[in-house]
């Protein structure tokens, strides 16, 4: 693959010609804002935050879906672009609960980060806001529709694994939301609690319930570990505070790594000082289970006890 050379905000960079402008900008330390873009997911150009200007082109283009070209000159932070981003962010905040103080995602939330970067604040208005529709039915995932920015990353990442096509867009216009199967609660749905969707949600709309209230990113230490349950070796993080390992959460899966509940529970069991009770799905209900069953060890243990 050949390289092309372009200039972004006055910095020259040479990158492979299949790069998009976001990837090229990253190479020279420029972070173009984007809520719906993820390098591992199909590109949809939905949030419009990554608009950039290209010299000689008559209107701004989305940096996620525009390939680099030889000799291109790109501007990522002009007055016009900053104005557009501020408008988009203001509309998002106008329809968002002012809950950063207690939100599990605070400190890692992209909406919070961009609102800070572009100095956009919550404001009073007479229009509608998304209703707080919180699904607490799963012991593994908390879904809060009022915080969703409809980036669609959760839908795209759930669809990447066959037989896990659980999430989709439902409703219309202002009432559009992410639905689980035919708008069911997580507990009643076909969700397998792999938490892929949680790992890519840029805001606090999907959060890991087993981490909830225990720690936020600045609050303790985070160590990356690999799952030992199978050859995929999916990536997890162990969160610790005051010298104790208190929670495990899944990391965004790379291509070909599926993530699964069994791997997550095994990682919890191995690393946590006080692992929480595991749950399994029985028809349309989560029920407490034993660690032996959660880790699929019942048969092995039975065989061992017979052999003694
Ligand atoms: S999702 Fe982000 S912006 Fe919304 S309340 Fe949580 S931290 Fe704040
Ligand atoms: S936990 Fe996994 S299966 Fe369930 S909705 Fe999220 S990505 Fe899909
Ligand atoms: S739940 Fe999160 S990932 Fe899914 S569309 Fe909403 S903001 Fe995006």
JSON list of N, CA, C and O in Angstrom, two decimals, residues 138 140-141 158 161-166 180-181 186 189-196 258-262 279 281 286:
[
{"chain": "A", "resi": 138, "resn": "UNK", "atom": "N", "xyz": [-30.92, -6.16, 33.95]},
{"chain": "A", "resi": 138, "resn": "UNK", "atom": "CA", "xyz": [-29.76, -7.05, 33.83]},
{"chain": "A", "resi": 138, "resn": "UNK", "atom": "C", "xyz": [-28.79, -6.79, 34.99]},
{"chain": "A", "resi": 138, "resn": "UNK", "atom": "O", "xyz": [-28.58, -5.64, 35.36]},
{"chain": "A", "resi": 140, "resn": "UNK", "atom": "N", "xyz": [-25.76, -7.15, 34.63]},
{"chain": "A", "resi": 140, "resn": "UNK", "atom": "CA", "xyz": [-24.48, -6.83, 33.99]},
{"chain": "A", "resi": 140, "resn": "UNK", "atom": "C", "xyz": [-24.47, -5.49, 33.25]},
{"chain": "A", "resi": 140, "resn": "UNK", "atom": "O", "xyz": [-23.40, -4.92, 33.05]},
{"chain": "A", "resi": 141, "resn": "UNK", "atom": "N", "xyz": [-25.63, -5.02, 32.83]},
{"chain": "A", "resi": 141, "resn": "UNK", "atom": "CA", "xyz": [-25.67, -3.79, 32.01]},
{"chain": "A", "resi": 141, "resn": "UNK", "atom": "C", "xyz": [-26.78, -2.87, 32.52]},
{"chain": "A", "resi": 141, "resn": "UNK", "atom": "O", "xyz": [-27.90, -3.33, 32.78]},
{"chain": "A", "resi": 158, "resn": "UNK", "atom": "N", "xyz": [-22.65, -4.96, 18.24]},
{"chain": "A", "resi": 158, "resn": "UNK", "atom": "CA", "xyz": [-23.42, -6.16, 18.57]},
{"chain": "A", "resi": 158, "resn": "UNK", "atom": "C", "xyz": [-23.61, -6.99, 17.29]},
{"chain": "A", "resi": 158, "resn": "UNK", "atom": "O", "xyz": [-23.50, -8.22, 17.32]},
{"chain": "A", "resi": 161, "resn": "UNK", "atom": "N", "xyz": [-20.97, -9.90, 15.70]},
{"chain": "A", "resi": 161, "resn": "UNK", "atom": "CA", "xyz": [-20.88, -11.32, 16.04]},
{"chain": "A", "resi": 161, "resn": "UNK", "atom": "C", "xyz": [-22.20, -11.98, 15.64]},
{"chain": "A", "resi": 161, "resn": "UNK", "atom": "O", "xyz": [-23.28, -11.53, 16.03]},
{"chain": "A", "resi": 162, "resn": "UNK", "atom": "N", "xyz": [-22.06, -13.03, 14.84]},
{"chain": "A", "resi": 162, "resn": "UNK", "atom": "CA", "xyz": [-23.26, -13.73, 14.38]},
{"chain": "A", "resi": 162, "resn": "UNK", "atom": "C", "xyz": [-24.08, -14.21, 15.56]},
{"chain": "A", "resi": 162, "resn": "UNK", "atom": "O", "xyz": [-23.51, -14.59, 16.60]},
{"chain": "A", "resi": 163, "resn": "UNK", "atom": "N", "xyz": [-25.36, -14.21, 15.45]},
{"chain": "A", "resi": 163, "resn": "UNK", "atom": "CA", "xyz": [-26.29, -14.65, 16.49]},
{"chain": "A", "resi": 163, "resn": "UNK", "atom": "C", "xyz": [-26.37, -13.70, 17.69]},
{"chain": "A", "resi": 163, "resn": "UNK", "atom": "O", "xyz": [-26.98, -14.01, 18.68]},
{"chain": "A", "resi": 164, "resn": "UNK", "atom": "N", "xyz": [-25.71, -12.56, 17.60]},
{"chain": "A", "resi": 164, "resn": "UNK", "atom": "CA", "xyz": [-25.84, -11.62, 18.71]},
{"chain": "A", "resi": 164, "resn": "UNK", "atom": "C", "xyz": [-26.48, -10.32, 18.22]},
{"chain": "A", "resi": 164, "resn": "UNK", "atom": "O", "xyz": [-26.20, -9.26, 18.72]},
{"chain": "A", "resi": 165, "resn": "UNK", "atom": "N", "xyz": [-27.27, -10.40, 17.17]},
{"chain": "A", "resi": 165, "resn": "UNK", "atom": "CA", "xyz": [-27.81, -9.14, 16.61]},
{"chain": "A", "resi": 165, "resn": "UNK", "atom": "C", "xyz": [-29.02, -8.69, 17.40]},
{"chain": "A", "resi": 165, "resn": "UNK", "atom": "O", "xyz": [-30.16, -8.88, 17.00]},
{"chain": "A", "resi": 166, "resn": "UNK", "atom": "N", "xyz": [-28.73, -8.14, 18.55]},
{"chain": "A", "resi": 166, "resn": "UNK", "atom": "CA", "xyz": [-29.76, -7.89, 19.56]},
{"chain": "A", "resi": 166, "resn": "UNK", "atom": "C", "xyz": [-30.25, -6.45, 19.55]},
{"chain": "A", "resi": 166, "resn": "UNK", "atom": "O", "xyz": [-31.43, -6.18, 19.78]},
{"chain": "A", "resi": 180, "resn": "UNK", "atom": "N", "xyz": [-33.75, -3.21, 22.46]},
{"chain": "A", "resi": 180, "resn": "UNK", "atom": "CA", "xyz": [-33.17, -4.54, 22.66]},
{"chain": "A", "resi": 180, "resn": "UNK", "atom": "C", "xyz": [-34.21, -5.53, 22.13]},
{"chain": "A", "resi": 180, "resn": "UNK", "atom": "O", "xyz": [-35.34, -5.56, 22.62]},
{"chain": "A", "resi": 181, "resn": "UNK", "atom": "N", "xyz": [-33.84, -6.31, 21.12]},
{"chain": "A", "resi": 181, "resn": "UNK", "atom": "CA", "xyz": [-34.82, -7.15, 20.40]},
{"chain": "A", "resi": 181, "resn": "UNK", "atom": "C", "xyz": [-36.04, -6.29, 20.03]},
{"chain": "A", "resi": 181, "resn": "UNK", "atom": "O", "xyz": [-35.87, -5.19, 19.57]},
{"chain": "A", "resi": 186, "resn": "UNK", "atom": "N", "xyz": [-33.55, -5.99, 28.96]},
{"chain": "A", "resi": 186, "resn": "UNK", "atom": "CA", "xyz": [-32.40, -6.88, 28.74]},
{"chain": "A", "resi": 186, "resn": "UNK", "atom": "C", "xyz": [-32.69, -8.30, 29.24]},
{"chain": "A", "resi": 186, "resn": "UNK", "atom": "O", "xyz": [-32.36, -9.28, 28.61]},
{"chain": "A", "resi": 189, "resn": "UNK", "atom": "N", "xyz": [-34.62, -10.42, 26.87]},
{"chain": "A", "resi": 189, "resn": "UNK", "atom": "CA", "xyz": [-34.12, -10.42, 25.49]},
{"chain": "A", "resi": 189, "resn": "UNK", "atom": "C", "xyz": [-33.16, -11.58, 25.22]},
{"chain": "A", "resi": 189, "resn": "UNK", "atom": "O", "xyz": [-32.84, -12.36, 26.11]},
{"chain": "A", "resi": 190, "resn": "UNK", "atom": "N", "xyz": [-32.66, -11.61, 23.98]},
{"chain": "A", "resi": 190, "resn": "UNK", "atom": "CA", "xyz": [-31.69, -12.65, 23.61]},
{"chain": "A", "resi": 190, "resn": "UNK", "atom": "C", "xyz": [-30.25, -12.21, 23.89]},
{"chain": "A", "resi": 190, "resn": "UNK", "atom": "O", "xyz": [-29.31, -12.89, 23.47]},
{"chain": "A", "resi": 191, "resn": "UNK", "atom": "N", "xyz": [-30.06, -11.10, 24.56]},
{"chain": "A", "resi": 191, "resn": "UNK", "atom": "CA", "xyz": [-28.72, -10.59, 24.89]},
{"chain": "A", "resi": 191, "resn": "UNK", "atom": "C", "xyz": [-27.94, -11.64, 25.70]},
{"chain": "A", "resi": 191, "resn": "UNK", "atom": "O", "xyz": [-28.49, -12.25, 26.61]},
{"chain": "A", "resi": 192, "resn": "UNK", "atom": "N", "xyz": [-26.66, -11.80, 25.35]},
{"chain": "A", "resi": 192, "resn": "UNK", "atom": "CA", "xyz": [-25.84, -12.80, 26.05]},
{"chain": "A", "resi": 192, "resn": "UNK", "atom": "C", "xyz": [-24.88, -12.15, 27.06]},
{"chain": "A", "resi": 192, "resn": "UNK", "atom": "O", "xyz": [-23.94, -12.78, 27.53]},
{"chain": "A", "resi": 193, "resn": "UNK", "atom": "N", "xyz": [-25.10, -10.88, 27.35]},
{"chain": "A", "resi": 193, "resn": "UNK", "atom": "CA", "xyz": [-24.32, -10.15, 28.36]},
{"chain": "A", "resi": 193, "resn": "UNK", "atom": "C", "xyz": [-22.82, -10.17, 28.08]},
{"chain": "A", "resi": 193, "resn": "UNK", "atom": "O", "xyz": [-22.01, -10.26, 29.00]},
{"chain": "A", "resi": 194, "resn": "UNK", "atom": "N", "xyz": [-22.45, -10.05, 26.80]},
{"chain": "A", "resi": 194, "resn": "UNK", "atom": "CA", "xyz": [-21.02, -10.03, 26.48]},
{"chain": "A", "resi": 194, "resn": "UNK", "atom": "C", "xyz": [-20.41, -8.65, 26.78]},
{"chain": "A", "resi": 194, "resn": "UNK", "atom": "O", "xyz": [-19.20, -8.51, 26.90]},
{"chain": "A", "resi": 195, "resn": "UNK", "atom": "N", "xyz": [-21.25, -7.62, 26.85]},
{"chain": "A", "resi": 195, "resn": "UNK", "atom": "CA", "xyz": [-20.83, -6.25, 27.14]},
{"chain": "A", "resi": 195, "resn": "UNK", "atom": "C", "xyz": [-20.02, -5.58, 26.02]},
{"chain": "A", "resi": 195, "resn": "UNK", "atom": "O", "xyz": [-19.38, -4.57, 26.25]},
{"chain": "A", "resi": 196, "resn": "UNK", "atom": "N", "xyz": [-20.06, -6.14, 24.81]},
{"chain": "A", "resi": 196, "resn": "UNK", "atom": "CA", "xyz": [-19.41, -5.44, 23.69]},
{"chain": "A", "resi": 196, "resn": "UNK", "atom": "C", "xyz": [-20.00, -4.04, 23.55]},
{"chain": "A", "resi": 196, "resn": "UNK", "atom": "O", "xyz": [-19.28, -3.07, 23.34]},
{"chain": "A", "resi": 258, "resn": "UNK", "atom": "N", "xyz": [-14.50, -11.96, 20.33]},
{"chain": "A", "resi": 258, "resn": "UNK", "atom": "CA", "xyz": [-15.93, -11.79, 20.55]},
{"chain": "A", "resi": 258, "resn": "UNK", "atom": "C", "xyz": [-16.33, -11.21, 21.91]},
{"chain": "A", "resi": 258, "resn": "UNK", "atom": "O", "xyz": [-17.32, -10.54, 22.03]},
{"chain": "A", "resi": 259, "resn": "UNK", "atom": "N", "xyz": [-15.56, -11.44, 22.93]},
{"chain": "A", "resi": 259, "resn": "UNK", "atom": "CA", "xyz": [-15.96, -11.17, 24.32]},
{"chain": "A", "resi": 259, "resn": "UNK", "atom": "C", "xyz": [-17.11, -12.10, 24.69]},
{"chain": "A", "resi": 259, "resn": "UNK", "atom": "O", "xyz": [-17.95, -12.40, 23.86]},
{"chain": "A", "resi": 260, "resn": "UNK", "atom": "N", "xyz": [-17.13, -12.52, 25.94]},
{"chain": "A", "resi": 260, "resn": "UNK", "atom": "CA", "xyz": [-18.28, -13.32, 26.39]},
{"chain": "A", "resi": 260, "resn": "UNK", "atom": "C", "xyz": [-18.39, -13.22, 27.90]},
{"chain": "A", "resi": 260, "resn": "UNK", "atom": "O", "xyz": [-17.45, -12.80, 28.58]},
{"chain": "A", "resi": 261, "resn": "UNK", "atom": "N", "xyz": [-19.54, -13.63, 28.39]},
{"chain": "A", "resi": 261, "resn": "UNK", "atom": "CA", "xyz": [-19.81, -13.53, 29.82]},
{"chain": "A", "resi": 261, "resn": "UNK", "atom": "C", "xyz": [-18.93, -14.50, 30.62]},
{"chain": "A", "resi": 261, "resn": "UNK", "atom": "O", "xyz": [-18.41, -14.15, 31.67]},
{"chain": "A", "resi": 262, "resn": "UNK", "atom": "N", "xyz": [-18.76, -15.68, 30.08]},
{"chain": "A", "resi": 262, "resn": "UNK", "atom": "CA", "xyz": [-17.96, -16.67, 30.82]},
{"chain": "A", "resi": 262, "resn": "UNK", "atom": "C", "xyz": [-16.53, -16.15, 31.04]},
{"chain": "A", "resi": 262, "resn": "UNK", "atom": "O", "xyz": [-15.96, -16.25, 32.13]},
{"chain": "A", "resi": 279, "resn": "UNK", "atom": "N", "xyz": [-24.49, -14.42, 37.87]},
{"chain": "A", "resi": 279, "resn": "UNK", "atom": "CA", "xyz": [-25.88, -14.69, 37.47]},
{"chain": "A", "resi": 279, "resn": "UNK", "atom": "C", "xyz": [-25.87, -15.41, 36.13]},
{"chain": "A", "resi": 279, "resn": "UNK", "atom": "O", "xyz": [-24.99, -15.18, 35.31]},
{"chain": "A", "resi": 281, "resn": "UNK", "atom": "N", "xyz": [-28.74, -16.69, 32.89]},
{"chain": "A", "resi": 281, "resn": "UNK", "atom": "CA", "xyz": [-30.08, -16.45, 32.36]},
{"chain": "A", "resi": 281, "resn": "UNK", "atom": "C", "xyz": [-30.85, -17.75, 32.37]},
{"chain": "A", "resi": 281, "resn": "UNK", "atom": "O", "xyz": [-30.36, -18.77, 31.89]},
{"chain": "A", "resi": 286, "resn": "UNK", "atom": "N", "xyz": [-32.81, -13.50, 35.10]},
{"chain": "A", "resi": 286, "resn": "UNK", "atom": "CA", "xyz": [-31.46, -13.75, 35.61]},
{"chain": "A", "resi": 286, "resn": "UNK", "atom": "C", "xyz": [-31.59, -14.37, 36.99]},
{"chain": "A", "resi": 286, "resn": "UNK", "atom": "O", "xyz": [-32.34, -13.88, 37.83]}
]
